[in-house]
Amino acid sequence: MTREERRAAAKAKKQAAQARRMHTAAQPGDLPPSNSDESGNDTDDDDDDLPANPNHTAKSRSQLSDNQEDAQKPQGDLSQLSRREREAIEAHQARQRYLKLHAEGKTEEARSDLARLAIVREQREADRLRKEAEKEEKVELAKQRAAERDAKLQASKGGKKKGAPKRK
């Protein structure tokens, strides 16, 4: 094979790969083709052409699809799964049951939490009432002191003046 034939074969191979790539649907993370920059659209719709996140790669997409396939395994037939998979599924189901019961307040932990919460509420209400009573008491005491002060002031004004008489 001559050099020109090898070049022609490589060029044909490259063009075929580009054609295949152009016919496939765009995946998240794929960059737009280089010729789309020259499309002439100068509107605000240029952002729609960009991928959601250029850091997404084909490898991460394949890992994501593997995880989704694992999540979609049939839950009914546990005998076909390995021991680890079966135990993981059972543990997950048990945790979900516990969380549901806990949210409904039917577990011991939830009952103790609710009891503790009721005690805290009672303490806060008692503290609020005590502070309110102390505040009212302070206001009453301040009123009494002000009244006593006013009475002393009135008594001192109305009585005989103390001290030496003024010289004329």
mmCIF file of C-alpha atoms in Angstrom:
data_model
loop_
_atom_site.group_PDB
_atom_site.id
_atom_site.type_symbol
_atom_site.label_atom_id
_atom_site.label_comp_id
_atom_site.label_asym_id
_atom_site.label_seq_id
_atom_site.Cartn_x
_atom_site.Cartn_y
_atom_site.Cartn_z
ATOM 1 C CA MET A 1 0.000 0.000 0.000
ATOM 2 C CA THR A 2 1.470 3.308 -1.004
ATOM 3 C CA ARG A 3 1.622 6.415 1.101
ATOM 4 C CA GLU A 4 -1.175 8.100 -0.846
ATOM 5 C CA GLU A 5 -3.435 5.071 -0.457
ATOM 6 C CA ARG A 6 -2.821 5.022 3.313
ATOM 7 C CA ARG A 7 -3.612 8.746 3.506
ATOM 8 C CA ALA A 8 -6.804 8.284 1.504
ATOM 9 C CA ALA A 9 -7.874 5.340 3.695
ATOM 10 C CA ALA A 10 -7.206 7.329 6.880
ATOM 11 C CA LYS A 11 -9.139 10.298 5.503
ATOM 12 C CA ALA A 12 -12.086 8.088 4.533
ATOM 13 C CA LYS A 13 -12.033 6.454 7.974
ATOM 14 C CA LYS A 14 -12.016 9.864 9.664
ATOM 15 C CA GLN A 15 -14.911 11.123 7.545
ATOM 16 C CA ALA A 16 -16.927 7.979 8.275
ATOM 17 C CA ALA A 17 -16.370 8.451 12.022
ATOM 18 C CA GLN A 18 -17.460 12.084 11.798
ATOM 19 C CA ALA A 19 -20.571 11.099 9.862
ATOM 20 C CA ARG A 20 -21.474 8.489 12.491
ATOM 21 C CA ARG A 21 -20.943 11.032 15.237
ATOM 22 C CA MET A 22 -23.172 13.576 13.518
ATOM 23 C CA HIS A 23 -26.045 11.065 13.213
ATOM 24 C CA THR A 24 -26.067 10.057 16.884
ATOM 25 C CA ALA A 25 -28.115 11.975 19.446
ATOM 26 C CA ALA A 26 -26.236 14.479 21.551
ATOM 27 C CA GLN A 27 -25.418 13.269 25.045
ATOM 28 C CA PRO A 28 -24.975 15.464 28.128
ATOM 29 C CA GLY A 29 -21.397 16.624 28.167
ATOM 30 C CA ASP A 30 -20.858 16.434 24.413
ATOM 31 C CA LEU A 31 -19.483 19.615 22.930
ATOM 32 C CA PRO A 32 -21.199 21.046 19.867
ATOM 33 C CA PRO A 33 -19.443 20.505 16.538
ATOM 34 C CA SER A 34 -16.838 23.094 15.667
ATOM 35 C CA ASN A 35 -18.775 24.285 12.622
ATOM 36 C CA SER A 36 -21.771 25.304 14.763
ATOM 37 C CA ASP A 37 -19.831 28.366 15.938
ATOM 38 C CA GLU A 38 -20.150 29.784 12.439
ATOM 39 C CA SER A 39 -23.897 29.182 12.192
ATOM 40 C CA GLY A 40 -24.676 32.909 12.115
ATOM 41 C CA ASN A 41 -27.204 32.843 14.958
ATOM 42 C CA ASP A 42 -26.390 35.873 17.082
ATOM 43 C CA THR A 43 -29.500 35.577 19.268
ATOM 44 C CA ASP A 44 -29.778 34.729 22.935
ATOM 45 C CA ASP A 45 -30.543 31.108 22.034
ATOM 46 C CA ASP A 46 -26.820 30.326 21.809
ATOM 47 C CA ASP A 47 -26.889 29.037 25.385
ATOM 48 C CA ASP A 48 -29.401 26.347 24.406
ATOM 49 C CA ASP A 49 -26.840 24.780 22.059
ATOM 50 C CA LEU A 50 -24.339 24.202 24.854
ATOM 51 C CA PRO A 51 -24.391 20.981 26.854
ATOM 52 C CA ALA A 52 -25.678 20.956 30.413
ATOM 53 C CA ASN A 53 -22.236 20.361 31.910
ATOM 54 C CA PRO A 54 -19.110 19.868 29.820
ATOM 55 C CA ASN A 55 -17.492 17.937 32.678
ATOM 56 C CA HIS A 56 -19.902 15.035 32.170
ATOM 57 C CA THR A 57 -18.150 12.293 30.298
ATOM 58 C CA ALA A 58 -19.200 9.116 28.568
ATOM 59 C CA LYS A 59 -17.671 7.120 31.429
ATOM 60 C CA SER A 60 -19.770 8.891 34.041
ATOM 61 C CA ARG A 61 -22.888 8.374 31.903
ATOM 62 C CA SER A 62 -22.178 4.655 31.666
ATOM 63 C CA GLN A 63 -21.657 4.449 35.430
ATOM 64 C CA LEU A 64 -24.918 6.272 35.955
ATOM 65 C CA SER A 65 -26.791 3.871 33.692
ATOM 66 C CA ASP A 66 -25.227 0.910 35.554
ATOM 67 C CA ASN A 67 -26.482 2.308 38.855
ATOM 68 C CA GLN A 68 -29.957 2.832 37.413
ATOM 69 C CA GLU A 69 -30.041 -0.742 36.146
ATOM 70 C CA ASP A 70 -29.066 -1.979 39.617
ATOM 71 C CA ALA A 71 -31.857 0.064 41.144
ATOM 72 C CA GLN A 72 -34.370 -1.375 38.673
ATOM 73 C CA LYS A 73 -33.663 -5.013 39.553
ATOM 74 C CA PRO A 74 -36.769 -6.948 40.453
ATOM 75 C CA GLN A 75 -37.328 -6.818 44.200
ATOM 76 C CA GLY A 76 -39.711 -9.775 44.297
ATOM 77 C CA ASP A 77 -37.311 -12.634 43.524
ATOM 78 C CA LEU A 78 -34.544 -12.400 46.107
ATOM 79 C CA SER A 79 -33.437 -16.009 45.547
ATOM 80 C CA GLN A 80 -31.671 -15.075 42.294
ATOM 81 C CA LEU A 81 -29.490 -12.471 44.013
ATOM 82 C CA SER A 82 -26.226 -13.042 45.783
ATOM 83 C CA ARG A 83 -26.142 -13.034 49.579
ATOM 84 C CA ARG A 84 -24.594 -9.568 49.699
ATOM 85 C CA GLU A 85 -27.130 -8.099 47.301
ATOM 86 C CA ARG A 86 -30.008 -9.750 49.165
ATOM 87 C CA GLU A 87 -28.740 -8.497 52.542
ATOM 88 C CA ALA A 88 -28.236 -4.999 51.146
ATOM 89 C CA ILE A 89 -31.786 -4.929 49.795
ATOM 90 C CA GLU A 90 -33.208 -6.278 53.061
ATOM 91 C CA ALA A 91 -31.229 -3.728 55.085
ATOM 92 C CA HIS A 92 -32.454 -0.925 52.829
ATOM 93 C CA GLN A 93 -36.055 -2.081 53.169
ATOM 94 C CA ALA A 94 -35.704 -2.374 56.957
ATOM 95 C CA ARG A 95 -34.286 1.130 57.164
ATOM 96 C CA GLN A 96 -37.136 2.491 55.044
ATOM 97 C CA ARG A 97 -39.683 0.757 57.320
ATOM 98 C CA TYR A 98 -37.977 2.174 60.417
ATOM 99 C CA LEU A 99 -37.870 5.697 58.998
ATOM 100 C CA LYS A 100 -41.564 5.483 58.119
ATOM 101 C CA LEU A 101 -42.470 4.298 61.628
ATOM 102 C CA HIS A 102 -40.205 6.936 63.157
ATOM 103 C CA ALA A 103 -41.893 9.674 61.144
ATOM 104 C CA GLU A 104 -45.267 8.416 62.382
ATOM 105 C CA GLY A 105 -43.977 8.464 65.977
ATOM 106 C CA LYS A 106 -44.362 4.730 66.531
ATOM 107 C CA THR A 107 -40.787 3.842 67.483
ATOM 108 C CA GLU A 108 -39.334 3.983 70.999
ATOM 109 C CA GLU A 109 -36.842 6.619 69.902
ATOM 110 C CA ALA A 110 -39.598 8.778 68.431
ATOM 111 C CA ARG A 111 -41.688 8.410 71.597
ATOM 112 C CA SER A 112 -38.761 9.438 73.783
ATOM 113 C CA ASP A 113 -38.037 12.376 71.462
ATOM 114 C CA LEU A 114 -41.647 13.520 71.657
ATOM 115 C CA ALA A 115 -41.662 13.164 75.459
ATOM 116 C CA ARG A 116 -38.434 15.155 75.707
ATOM 117 C CA LEU A 117 -39.915 17.782 73.406
ATOM 118 C CA ALA A 118 -43.038 18.037 75.579
ATOM 119 C CA ILE A 119 -40.869 18.531 78.688
ATOM 120 C CA VAL A 120 -38.863 21.250 76.951
ATOM 121 C CA ARG A 121 -42.064 22.999 75.874
ATOM 122 C CA GLU A 122 -43.397 22.911 79.445
ATOM 123 C CA GLN A 123 -40.123 24.302 80.797
ATOM 124 C CA ARG A 124 -40.099 27.096 78.247
ATOM 125 C CA GLU A 125 -43.707 27.976 79.026
ATOM 126 C CA ALA A 126 -42.947 28.032 82.775
ATOM 127 C CA ASP A 127 -39.882 30.229 82.175
ATOM 128 C CA ARG A 128 -41.946 32.579 80.028
ATOM 129 C CA LEU A 129 -44.628 32.893 82.706
ATOM 130 C CA ARG A 130 -42.013 33.406 85.436
ATOM 131 C CA LYS A 131 -40.263 36.141 83.447
ATOM 132 C CA GLU A 132 -43.579 37.806 82.723
ATOM 133 C CA ALA A 133 -44.483 37.766 86.445
ATOM 134 C CA GLU A 134 -41.050 39.159 87.371
ATOM 135 C CA LYS A 135 -41.464 41.923 84.811
ATOM 136 C CA GLU A 136 -44.888 42.860 86.200
ATOM 137 C CA GLU A 137 -43.452 42.809 89.721
ATOM 138 C CA LYS A 138 -40.632 45.153 88.671
ATOM 139 C CA VAL A 139 -43.137 47.521 87.081
ATOM 140 C CA GLU A 140 -45.251 47.557 90.271
ATOM 141 C CA LEU A 141 -42.158 48.144 92.438
ATOM 142 C CA ALA A 142 -41.067 51.006 90.185
ATOM 143 C CA LYS A 143 -44.546 52.556 90.448
ATOM 144 C CA GLN A 144 -44.421 52.291 94.272
ATOM 145 C CA ARG A 145 -40.992 53.905 94.429
ATOM 146 C CA ALA A 146 -42.111 56.701 92.119
ATOM 147 C CA ALA A 147 -45.202 57.273 94.260
ATOM 148 C CA GLU A 148 -43.078 57.375 97.446
ATOM 149 C CA ARG A 149 -40.674 59.827 95.814
ATOM 150 C CA ASP A 150 -43.542 62.041 94.695
ATOM 151 C CA ALA A 151 -45.064 61.932 98.196
ATOM 152 C CA LYS A 152 -41.746 62.934 99.801
ATOM 153 C CA LEU A 153 -41.332 65.730 97.279
ATOM 154 C CA GLN A 154 -44.839 67.027 97.934
ATOM 155 C CA ALA A 155 -44.278 66.817 101.691
ATOM 156 C CA SER A 156 -41.041 68.749 101.476
ATOM 157 C CA LYS A 157 -42.618 71.517 99.357
ATOM 158 C CA GLY A 158 -45.643 72.032 101.536
ATOM 159 C CA GLY A 159 -43.847 72.226 104.889
ATOM 160 C CA LYS A 160 -41.769 74.930 106.524
ATOM 161 C CA LYS A 161 -38.543 75.715 104.758
ATOM 162 C CA LYS A 162 -35.465 74.710 106.563
ATOM 163 C CA GLY A 163 -32.395 76.821 106.827
ATOM 164 C CA ALA A 164 -31.631 80.407 107.644
ATOM 165 C CA PRO A 165 -33.899 83.185 106.481
ATOM 166 C CA LYS A 166 -32.773 85.279 103.588
ATOM 167 C CA ARG A 167 -31.000 88.536 104.306
ATOM 168 C CA LYS A 168 -32.281 91.664 102.836
#
